[in-house]
mmCIF file of C-alpha atoms and ligand atoms in Angstrom:
data_model
loop_
_atom_site.group_PDB
_atom_site.id
_atom_site.type_symbol
_atom_site.label_atom_id
_atom_site.label_comp_id
_atom_site.label_asym_id
_atom_site.label_seq_id
_atom_site.Cartn_x
_atom_site.Cartn_y
_atom_site.Cartn_z
ATOM 1 C CA UNK A 299 -0.007 0.436 -0.150
ATOM 2 C CA UNK A 300 1.507 3.490 -1.075
ATOM 3 C CA UNK A 301 -0.332 7.065 -0.893
ATOM 4 C CA UNK A 302 -1.096 6.814 -4.591
ATOM 5 C CA UNK A 303 -3.565 4.071 -3.161
ATOM 6 C CA UNK A 304 -4.449 6.070 -1.224
ATOM 7 C CA UNK A 305 -5.172 9.104 -3.197
ATOM 8 C CA UNK A 306 -6.427 6.373 -6.431
ATOM 9 C CA UNK A 307 -9.662 5.899 -3.328
ATOM 10 C CA UNK A 308 -9.878 9.558 -1.999
ATOM 11 C CA UNK A 309 -10.934 9.976 -5.155
ATOM 12 C CA UNK A 310 -13.452 7.632 -5.930
ATOM 13 C CA UNK A 311 -14.890 8.235 -2.926
ATOM 14 C CA UNK A 312 -15.365 12.000 -4.034
ATOM 15 C CA UNK A 313 -17.237 11.017 -7.150
ATOM 16 C CA UNK A 314 -19.375 8.395 -5.549
ATOM 17 C CA UNK A 315 -20.198 11.150 -3.055
ATOM 18 C CA UNK A 316 -21.437 14.164 -5.757
ATOM 19 C CA UNK A 317 -23.785 11.327 -7.768
ATOM 20 C CA UNK A 318 -25.305 10.648 -4.606
ATOM 21 C CA UNK A 319 -29.634 12.248 -4.269
ATOM 22 C CA UNK A 320 -30.826 11.334 -1.894
ATOM 23 C CA UNK A 321 -30.279 10.490 1.756
ATOM 24 C CA UNK A 322 -30.642 6.738 1.280
ATOM 25 C CA UNK A 323 -27.808 6.816 -1.011
ATOM 26 C CA UNK A 324 -26.478 8.886 1.555
ATOM 27 C CA UNK A 325 -26.133 6.830 4.656
ATOM 28 C CA UNK A 326 -25.117 3.562 2.500
ATOM 29 C CA UNK A 327 -22.183 5.732 1.242
ATOM 30 C CA UNK A 328 -21.065 6.933 4.523
ATOM 31 C CA UNK A 329 -21.580 3.129 5.949
ATOM 32 C CA UNK A 330 -19.869 1.930 2.566
ATOM 33 C CA UNK A 331 -16.573 4.250 3.960
ATOM 34 C CA UNK A 332 -16.625 5.000 7.059
ATOM 35 C CA UNK A 333 -18.536 2.185 8.269
ATOM 36 C CA UNK A 334 -16.797 -0.597 11.038
ATOM 37 C CA UNK A 335 -16.293 -3.067 7.725
ATOM 38 C CA UNK A 336 -16.072 0.928 5.783
ATOM 39 C CA UNK A 337 -13.011 0.731 3.453
ATOM 40 C CA UNK A 338 -10.978 3.421 5.339
ATOM 41 C CA UNK A 339 -10.979 0.585 8.508
ATOM 42 C CA UNK A 340 -9.640 -1.948 6.091
ATOM 43 C CA UNK A 341 -6.903 1.044 5.069
ATOM 44 C CA UNK A 342 -5.692 1.065 8.289
ATOM 45 C CA UNK A 343 -5.808 -2.778 9.085
ATOM 46 C CA UNK A 344 -3.519 -2.800 5.777
ATOM 47 C CA UNK A 345 -1.927 -0.532 7.319
ATOM 48 C CA UNK A 346 -0.280 -3.099 9.236
ATOM 49 C CA UNK A 347 1.472 -4.481 5.820
ATOM 50 C CA UNK A 348 3.261 -1.246 5.229
ATOM 51 C CA UNK A 349 6.692 -1.042 4.812
ATOM 52 C CA UNK A 350 6.565 0.420 8.746
ATOM 53 C CA UNK A 351 8.973 3.370 7.430
ATOM 54 C CA UNK A 352 5.704 4.487 5.626
ATOM 55 C CA UNK A 353 3.150 3.612 8.423
ATOM 56 C CA UNK A 354 3.582 7.221 10.360
ATOM 57 C CA UNK A 355 3.208 9.158 6.963
ATOM 58 C CA UNK A 356 0.275 7.134 5.521
ATOM 59 C CA UNK A 357 -1.118 6.859 8.406
ATOM 60 C CA UNK A 358 -2.017 10.321 8.359
ATOM 61 C CA UNK A 359 -3.395 10.386 4.651
ATOM 62 C CA UNK A 360 -5.724 7.622 5.551
ATOM 63 C CA UNK A 361 -6.999 9.484 8.637
ATOM 64 C CA UNK A 362 -7.149 13.303 6.871
ATOM 65 C CA UNK A 363 -9.252 11.261 4.077
ATOM 66 C CA UNK A 364 -11.360 10.042 6.593
ATOM 67 C CA UNK A 365 -12.471 13.684 7.687
ATOM 68 C CA UNK A 366 -12.713 15.147 4.607
ATOM 69 C CA UNK A 367 -15.648 11.924 4.158
ATOM 70 C CA UNK A 368 -17.077 13.187 7.194
ATOM 71 C CA UNK A 369 -17.493 16.054 6.885
ATOM 72 C CA UNK A 370 -18.565 16.089 3.538
ATOM 73 C CA UNK A 371 -21.018 13.290 4.593
ATOM 74 C CA UNK A 372 -21.977 16.040 7.405
ATOM 75 C CA UNK A 373 -22.518 18.425 5.260
ATOM 76 C CA UNK A 374 -25.106 16.680 2.318
ATOM 77 C CA UNK A 375 -26.516 15.964 5.363
ATOM 78 C CA UNK A 376 -27.991 19.180 6.534
ATOM 79 C CA UNK A 377 -28.059 19.996 2.583
ATOM 80 C CA UNK A 378 -30.864 17.697 2.331
ATOM 81 C CA UNK A 379 -32.872 17.871 5.794
ATOM 82 C CA UNK A 380 -33.370 21.840 5.173
ATOM 83 C CA UNK A 381 -34.145 20.453 1.321
ATOM 84 C CA UNK A 382 -36.801 17.977 3.093
ATOM 85 C CA UNK A 383 -38.425 20.923 5.228
ATOM 86 C CA UNK A 384 -39.030 23.244 2.984
ATOM 87 C CA UNK A 385 -41.262 21.212 1.174
ATOM 88 C CA UNK A 386 -42.488 20.521 3.848
ATOM 89 C CA UNK A 387 -43.762 24.377 4.536
ATOM 90 C CA UNK A 388 -45.002 24.337 0.691
ATOM 91 C CA UNK A 389 -47.391 22.189 1.685
ATOM 92 C CA UNK A 390 -50.159 23.695 4.346
ATOM 93 C CA UNK A 391 -52.453 20.977 5.930
ATOM 94 C CA UNK A 392 -54.142 22.634 7.856
ATOM 95 C CA UNK A 393 -55.906 23.987 4.202
ATOM 96 C CA UNK A 394 -59.233 22.358 2.523
ATOM 97 C CA UNK A 395 -58.974 19.429 0.487
ATOM 98 C CA UNK A 396 -59.612 19.903 -3.286
ATOM 99 C CA UNK A 397 -61.402 16.592 -4.531
ATOM 100 C CA UNK A 398 -62.829 16.110 -8.436
ATOM 101 C CA UNK A 399 -65.972 16.498 -8.512
ATOM 102 C CA UNK A 400 -67.832 13.687 -10.308
ATOM 103 C CA UNK A 401 -69.615 14.857 -13.653
ATOM 104 C CA UNK A 402 -73.107 13.322 -13.720
ATOM 105 C CA UNK A 403 -76.011 13.163 -16.526
ATOM 106 C CA UNK A 404 -77.738 16.044 -18.251
ATOM 107 C CA UNK A 405 -81.066 16.503 -16.552
ATOM 108 C CA UNK A 406 -82.672 16.631 -20.281
ATOM 109 C CA UNK A 407 -80.633 13.297 -21.013
ATOM 110 C CA UNK A 408 -81.801 12.486 -17.364
ATOM 111 C CA UNK A 409 -85.675 13.209 -18.782
ATOM 112 C CA UNK A 410 -85.241 10.732 -20.878
ATOM 113 C CA UNK A 411 -84.208 7.733 -19.673
ATOM 114 C CA UNK A 412 -86.778 8.580 -16.859
ATOM 115 C CA UNK A 413 -89.439 9.177 -19.609
ATOM 116 C CA UNK A 414 -88.070 5.095 -21.579
ATOM 117 C CA UNK A 415 -87.884 3.181 -17.931
ATOM 118 C CA UNK A 416 -91.556 4.125 -18.134
ATOM 119 C CA UNK A 417 -92.756 2.654 -21.676
ATOM 120 C CA UNK A 418 -90.057 0.169 -21.382
ATOM 121 C CA UNK A 419 -91.905 -0.920 -18.231
ATOM 122 C CA UNK A 420 -94.724 -0.840 -21.115
ATOM 123 C CA UNK A 421 -93.268 -3.205 -23.385
ATOM 124 C CA UNK A 422 -92.081 -0.513 -25.995
ATOM 125 C CA UNK A 423 -88.537 -0.084 -27.175
ATOM 126 C CA UNK A 424 -86.391 2.339 -28.680
ATOM 127 C CA UNK A 425 -85.759 3.560 -31.731
ATOM 128 C CA UNK A 426 -83.723 6.488 -32.755
ATOM 129 C CA UNK A 427 -83.486 8.755 -36.604
ATOM 130 C CA UNK A 428 -81.535 10.578 -38.004
ATOM 131 C CA UNK A 429 -81.336 14.533 -37.834
ATOM 132 C CA UNK A 430 -81.355 15.142 -41.670
ATOM 133 C CA UNK A 431 -84.634 14.196 -43.101
ATOM 134 C CA UNK A 432 -85.474 13.797 -46.388
ATOM 135 C CA UNK A 433 -88.876 15.990 -47.091
ATOM 136 C CA UNK A 434 -90.205 13.024 -47.190
ATOM 137 C CA UNK A 435 -89.758 11.010 -43.865
ATOM 138 C CA UNK A 436 -90.718 14.267 -42.473
ATOM 139 C CA UNK A 437 -93.499 16.065 -44.202
ATOM 140 C CA UNK A 438 -95.138 13.801 -47.659
ATOM 141 C CA UNK A 439 -95.198 10.200 -45.416
ATOM 142 C CA UNK A 440 -97.091 12.041 -42.890
ATOM 143 C CA UNK A 441 -99.872 13.578 -44.918
ATOM 144 C CA UNK A 442 -98.278 16.030 -44.323
ATOM 145 C CA UNK A 443 -100.356 18.621 -47.194
ATOM 146 C CA UNK A 444 -98.485 20.533 -49.652
ATOM 147 C CA UNK A 445 -99.032 24.066 -47.958
ATOM 148 C CA UNK A 446 -98.917 22.734 -44.283
ATOM 149 C CA UNK A 447 -97.659 25.977 -43.028
ATOM 150 C CA UNK A 448 -94.873 23.971 -41.034
ATOM 151 C CA UNK A 449 -93.045 22.573 -44.612
ATOM 152 C CA UNK A 450 -92.326 27.403 -44.921
ATOM 153 C CA UNK A 451 -88.551 27.628 -44.962
ATOM 154 C CA UNK A 452 -90.059 30.455 -42.283
ATOM 155 C CA UNK A 453 -90.424 27.358 -39.429
ATOM 156 C CA UNK A 454 -88.039 24.748 -40.645
ATOM 157 C CA UNK A 455 -83.743 24.004 -41.689
ATOM 158 C CA UNK A 456 -83.982 23.638 -45.288
ATOM 159 C CA UNK A 457 -80.771 22.536 -46.858
ATOM 160 C CA UNK A 458 -78.481 23.644 -50.023
ATOM 161 C CA UNK A 459 -79.331 19.401 -51.327
ATOM 162 C CA UNK A 460 -83.779 20.041 -50.003
ATOM 163 C CA UNK A 461 -83.203 17.836 -47.702
ATOM 164 C CA UNK A 462 -83.240 19.511 -43.679
ATOM 165 C CA UNK A 463 -82.836 19.375 -40.659
ATOM 166 C CA UNK A 464 -86.584 17.756 -38.559
ATOM 167 C CA UNK A 465 -89.148 19.336 -37.711
ATOM 168 C CA UNK A 466 -89.644 16.710 -34.800
ATOM 169 C CA UNK A 467 -89.658 13.152 -33.844
ATOM 170 C CA UNK A 468 -92.443 11.489 -36.041
ATOM 171 C CA UNK A 469 -90.961 11.234 -39.311
ATOM 172 C CA UNK A 470 -88.591 8.265 -36.785
ATOM 173 C CA UNK A 471 -92.112 6.994 -37.002
ATOM 174 C CA UNK A 472 -92.181 6.416 -40.856
ATOM 175 C CA UNK A 473 -88.585 4.566 -41.058
ATOM 176 C CA UNK A 474 -89.066 1.808 -38.198
ATOM 177 C CA UNK A 475 -92.373 1.401 -39.732
ATOM 178 C CA UNK A 476 -90.975 1.186 -43.726
ATOM 179 C CA UNK A 477 -88.416 -1.201 -42.353
ATOM 180 C CA UNK A 478 -90.508 -3.085 -40.261
ATOM 181 C CA UNK A 479 -93.389 -5.449 -40.246
ATOM 182 C CA UNK A 480 -96.484 -4.673 -37.059
ATOM 183 C CA UNK A 481 -96.388 -4.756 -34.155
ATOM 184 C CA UNK A 482 -94.744 -1.988 -33.415
ATOM 185 C CA UNK A 483 -94.338 -0.597 -30.148
ATOM 186 C CA UNK A 484 -91.338 1.797 -30.326
ATOM 187 C CA UNK A 485 -90.366 5.656 -28.314
ATOM 188 C CA UNK A 486 -88.116 7.679 -29.939
ATOM 189 C CA UNK A 487 -85.654 10.190 -28.709
ATOM 190 C CA UNK A 488 -84.307 13.287 -29.840
ATOM 191 C CA UNK A 489 -83.489 16.683 -30.947
ATOM 192 C CA UNK A 490 -85.372 18.308 -33.625
ATOM 193 C CA UNK A 491 -85.015 22.567 -35.357
ATOM 194 C CA UNK A 492 -86.925 24.849 -36.494
ATOM 195 C CA UNK A 493 -86.438 28.009 -36.503
ATOM 196 C CA UNK A 494 -88.060 29.538 -33.067
ATOM 197 C CA UNK A 495 -86.203 32.788 -31.805
ATOM 198 C CA UNK A 496 -84.749 31.775 -28.831
ATOM 199 C CA UNK A 497 -86.829 33.452 -25.430
ATOM 200 C CA UNK A 498 -87.508 31.766 -22.274
ATOM 201 C CA UNK A 499 -89.616 28.699 -23.112
ATOM 202 C CA UNK A 500 -88.639 28.452 -26.959
ATOM 203 C CA UNK A 501 -85.096 26.616 -28.457
ATOM 204 C CA UNK A 502 -84.214 26.815 -31.733
ATOM 205 C CA UNK A 503 -83.072 23.403 -31.334
ATOM 206 C CA UNK A 504 -85.552 21.300 -29.013
ATOM 207 C CA UNK A 505 -85.798 17.546 -27.531
ATOM 208 C CA UNK A 506 -88.734 15.544 -28.410
ATOM 209 C CA UNK A 507 -89.562 11.867 -27.266
ATOM 210 C CA UNK A 508 -92.105 10.011 -30.141
ATOM 211 C CA UNK A 509 -94.312 7.208 -28.843
ATOM 212 C CA UNK A 510 -95.946 4.677 -31.997
ATOM 213 C CA UNK A 511 -98.156 1.422 -30.554
ATOM 214 C CA UNK A 512 -99.152 -0.441 -34.156
ATOM 215 C CA UNK A 513 -101.344 -3.108 -33.625
ATOM 216 C CA UNK A 514 -104.247 -5.147 -34.275
ATOM 217 C CA UNK A 515 -106.417 -3.748 -31.561
ATOM 218 C CA UNK A 516 -106.095 -0.400 -30.290
ATOM 219 C CA UNK A 517 -107.995 2.203 -29.321
ATOM 220 C CA UNK A 518 -108.097 5.831 -28.235
ATOM 221 C CA UNK A 519 -108.541 4.739 -25.123
ATOM 222 C CA UNK A 520 -105.091 2.018 -24.837
ATOM 223 C CA UNK A 521 -104.064 5.867 -25.774
ATOM 224 C CA UNK A 522 -104.626 8.011 -22.759
ATOM 225 C CA UNK A 523 -105.268 4.887 -20.357
ATOM 226 C CA UNK A 524 -101.400 4.217 -20.989
ATOM 227 C CA UNK A 525 -100.599 8.255 -20.901
ATOM 228 C CA UNK A 526 -101.689 8.857 -17.840
ATOM 229 C CA UNK A 527 -100.340 5.696 -16.544
ATOM 230 C CA UNK A 528 -96.214 7.629 -17.243
ATOM 231 C CA UNK A 529 -98.233 10.811 -16.399
ATOM 232 C CA UNK A 530 -98.889 8.835 -12.274
ATOM 233 C CA UNK A 531 -95.360 7.635 -13.189
ATOM 234 C CA UNK A 532 -92.986 10.617 -13.933
ATOM 235 C CA UNK A 533 -95.641 13.275 -11.891
ATOM 236 C CA UNK A 534 -96.457 11.180 -8.493
ATOM 237 C CA UNK A 535 -100.188 9.647 -8.071
ATOM 238 C CA UNK A 536 -102.229 13.254 -7.680
ATOM 239 C CA UNK A 537 -101.719 13.577 -11.693
ATOM 240 C CA UNK A 538 -105.131 14.002 -13.911
ATOM 241 C CA UNK A 539 -104.421 14.055 -17.262
ATOM 242 C CA UNK A 540 -107.022 15.678 -20.317
ATOM 243 C CA UNK A 541 -107.755 15.227 -23.783
ATOM 244 C CA UNK A 542 -108.461 18.118 -25.639
ATOM 245 C CA UNK A 543 -109.585 17.486 -29.505
ATOM 246 C CA UNK A 544 -107.032 18.781 -31.633
ATOM 247 C CA UNK A 545 -105.250 18.659 -35.254
ATOM 248 C CA UNK A 546 -102.330 16.848 -37.030
ATOM 249 C CA UNK A 547 -102.483 16.036 -40.013
ATOM 250 C CA UNK A 548 -100.284 12.145 -39.223
ATOM 251 C CA UNK A 549 -103.065 11.414 -36.672
ATOM 252 C CA UNK A 550 -106.727 10.956 -36.326
ATOM 253 C CA UNK A 551 -108.723 11.983 -33.612
ATOM 254 C CA UNK A 552 -105.847 13.789 -33.146
ATOM 255 C CA UNK A 553 -105.437 15.622 -29.934
ATOM 256 C CA UNK A 554 -103.878 17.358 -27.067
ATOM 257 C CA UNK A 555 -102.766 16.392 -23.365
ATOM 258 C CA UNK A 556 -102.337 18.386 -20.746
ATOM 259 C CA UNK A 557 -100.898 16.858 -17.317
ATOM 260 C CA UNK A 558 -102.964 19.334 -13.793
ATOM 261 C CA UNK A 559 -100.683 21.708 -12.901
ATOM 262 C CA UNK A 560 -97.726 20.071 -10.906
ATOM 263 C CA UNK A 561 -96.866 23.592 -9.359
ATOM 264 C CA UNK A 562 -100.472 24.531 -7.702
ATOM 265 C CA UNK A 563 -101.960 20.839 -8.407
ATOM 266 C CA UNK A 564 -105.409 22.358 -10.645
ATOM 267 C CA UNK A 565 -105.990 25.347 -8.442
ATOM 268 C CA UNK A 566 -104.542 27.884 -11.201
ATOM 269 C CA UNK A 567 -101.310 29.702 -10.824
ATOM 270 C CA UNK A 568 -98.520 31.834 -12.250
ATOM 271 C CA UNK A 569 -96.154 28.798 -14.581
ATOM 272 C CA UNK A 570 -100.122 27.480 -16.117
ATOM 273 C CA UNK A 571 -101.396 30.570 -16.264
ATOM 274 C CA UNK A 572 -104.168 30.069 -14.069
ATOM 275 C CA UNK A 573 -105.391 27.320 -15.891
ATOM 276 C CA UNK A 574 -104.774 23.953 -13.999
ATOM 277 C CA UNK A 575 -103.173 22.482 -17.054
ATOM 278 C CA UNK A 576 -99.769 22.283 -18.416
ATOM 279 C CA UNK A 577 -100.100 21.148 -22.340
ATOM 280 C CA UNK A 578 -97.185 18.103 -21.924
ATOM 281 C CA UNK A 579 -97.966 16.192 -25.746
ATOM 282 C CA UNK A 580 -99.230 15.860 -29.273
ATOM 283 C CA UNK A 581 -100.933 12.733 -30.316
ATOM 284 C CA UNK A 582 -103.939 10.324 -31.660
ATOM 285 C CA UNK A 583 -105.138 7.577 -33.690
ATOM 286 C CA UNK A 584 -102.065 6.996 -36.785
ATOM 287 C CA UNK A 585 -103.913 8.706 -40.037
ATOM 288 C CA UNK A 586 -104.199 5.320 -42.197
ATOM 289 C CA UNK A 587 -102.382 7.270 -44.983
ATOM 290 C CA UNK A 588 -99.360 6.775 -42.424
ATOM 291 C CA UNK A 589 -99.663 3.580 -42.831
ATOM 292 C CA UNK A 590 -100.774 3.391 -46.244
ATOM 293 C CA UNK A 591 -97.235 5.398 -47.497
ATOM 294 C CA UNK A 592 -95.465 2.286 -45.050
ATOM 295 C CA UNK A 593 -96.999 -0.122 -46.907
ATOM 296 C CA UNK A 594 -99.062 -1.660 -43.696
ATOM 297 C CA UNK A 595 -102.803 -2.817 -44.270
ATOM 298 C CA UNK A 596 -104.315 -0.135 -43.141
ATOM 299 C CA UNK A 597 -107.743 -2.341 -43.000
ATOM 300 C CA UNK A 598 -105.481 -4.916 -40.397
ATOM 301 C CA UNK A 599 -103.501 -2.546 -38.614
ATOM 302 C CA UNK A 600 -104.937 0.292 -36.013
ATOM 303 C CA UNK A 601 -102.487 2.396 -33.914
ATOM 304 C CA UNK A 602 -101.341 5.639 -32.222
ATOM 305 C CA UNK A 603 -99.019 7.860 -31.583
ATOM 306 C CA UNK A 604 -97.856 10.738 -29.425
ATOM 307 C CA UNK A 605 -94.840 13.084 -29.506
ATOM 308 C CA UNK A 606 -93.404 14.820 -26.340
ATOM 309 C CA UNK A 607 -91.801 17.722 -25.475
ATOM 310 C CA UNK A 608 -88.839 16.658 -23.638
ATOM 311 C CA UNK A 609 -87.339 20.731 -21.905
ATOM 312 C CA UNK A 610 -90.845 20.806 -21.352
ATOM 313 C CA UNK A 611 -91.260 17.983 -18.999
ATOM 314 C CA UNK A 612 -87.720 19.110 -17.522
ATOM 315 C CA UNK A 613 -89.269 23.196 -16.980
ATOM 316 C CA UNK A 614 -91.846 22.138 -15.403
ATOM 317 C CA UNK A 615 -90.931 18.589 -12.935
ATOM 318 C CA UNK A 616 -86.966 20.730 -12.099
ATOM 319 C CA UNK A 617 -89.022 24.206 -11.496
ATOM 320 C CA UNK A 618 -86.327 25.783 -14.585
ATOM 321 C CA UNK A 619 -87.824 29.004 -16.044
ATOM 322 C CA UNK A 620 -85.608 29.214 -18.791
ATOM 323 C CA UNK A 621 -85.098 26.626 -21.396
ATOM 324 C CA UNK A 622 -81.492 28.155 -21.931
ATOM 325 C CA UNK A 623 -80.567 27.998 -18.681
ATOM 326 C CA UNK A 624 -80.340 23.697 -19.898
ATOM 327 C CA UNK A 625 -77.886 24.410 -22.699
ATOM 328 C CA UNK A 626 -75.870 26.772 -21.304
ATOM 329 C CA UNK A 627 -74.439 24.381 -19.725
ATOM 330 C CA UNK A 628 -72.978 26.010 -16.849
ATOM 331 C CA UNK A 629 -71.505 23.833 -13.801
ATOM 332 C CA UNK A 630 -74.049 25.332 -11.141
ATOM 333 C CA UNK A 631 -76.994 25.483 -12.449
ATOM 334 C CA UNK A 632 -75.805 21.558 -13.781
ATOM 335 C CA UNK A 633 -74.664 20.372 -10.470
ATOM 336 C CA UNK A 634 -77.389 21.197 -9.016
ATOM 337 C CA UNK A 635 -79.667 17.470 -10.360
HETATM 338 N N1 DAH B 988 -95.544 15.807 -34.102
HETATM 339 C C1 DAH B 988 -96.269 16.691 -33.342
HETATM 340 C C2 DAH B 988 -95.068 17.533 -33.168
HETATM 341 O O1 DAH B 988 -93.598 18.468 -33.630
HETATM 342 C C3 DAH B 988 -96.214 16.149 -31.636
HETATM 343 C C4 DAH B 988 -97.032 14.931 -32.095
HETATM 344 C C5 DAH B 988 -98.796 14.517 -32.013
HETATM 345 C C6 DAH B 988 -97.045 13.059 -32.545
HETATM 346 C C7 DAH B 988 -99.612 14.061 -32.790
HETATM 347 C C8 DAH B 988 -96.936 12.472 -32.219
HETATM 348 C C9 DAH B 988 -99.065 12.807 -32.807
HETATM 349 O O2 DAH B 988 -97.049 11.401 -32.733
HETATM 350 O O3 DAH B 988 -99.488 11.247 -33.267
HETATM 351 O O4 DAH B 988 -95.797 18.688 -31.962
#
């Protein structure tokens, strides 16, 4: 052993020390060099084998290396400790916690799910159709006369190619019957589009649910019974249902369906404009001309159909006074549902 060996070990140790990045590695380093069975201790043992004349000098050099390494260890340890303390100080455990906000279904989607669930229990399945429709499916096949006002471009959005954005979910009746033999029992949720100026009760883009029940024996009494059941499931056992004569091109006879106002229970209030009733749906017995258009035998089948506005139901169930809240997607509003 000579002084050069010791200098080499010292250099090696310094190089290793420079690469230490945490306190555990620092401790491993201490044990390796300064521990009871460490490198420096080994050197001291080996001193016995050195030339006796050199021993005092070599011993002194080893002690210097040891002193330097211990000083270095001490310094690095302090540095690690104060860094850890700074981190603890930056993390204020008294601050209120933050938790991720769970998402929730949009109120429109929730209403669609509820309505679909109720009709599901009556044996209806869900069907869907395209938002972009042909004039044929949206109007002609639904027995809508050529000069009916709803065909006017002031009311309906037409595309350059002559197609349109459907103004109701009724064309899906036609599409479904074209593709399926009777009996038919479907509900159809979906978006609809009309050239309405947006205000508290109008939106150019809104949602409907269409219903269609076709079989050999279906009557207006079935329509009334099923919609009354639906009303009670949706609004509670006390709601009453009223049918008023109306006109739709695709049904004969046609009715409008009112529920007693959920706010006043039918006594009359601001929400129902003192009438005690809220209009919920249009409905009726499917016009034979619609069956003719889809290739059904009008002498073999009968059916009822209805269409209702989802926003309308959401607004009365949740007490929302402005339809626009449903589209602004303000999280503070949406969180309440
Ligand atoms: N399509 C009608 C509307 O948009 C609603 C409607 C009325 C649908 C009567 C029907 C029906 O299926 O039978 O206002």
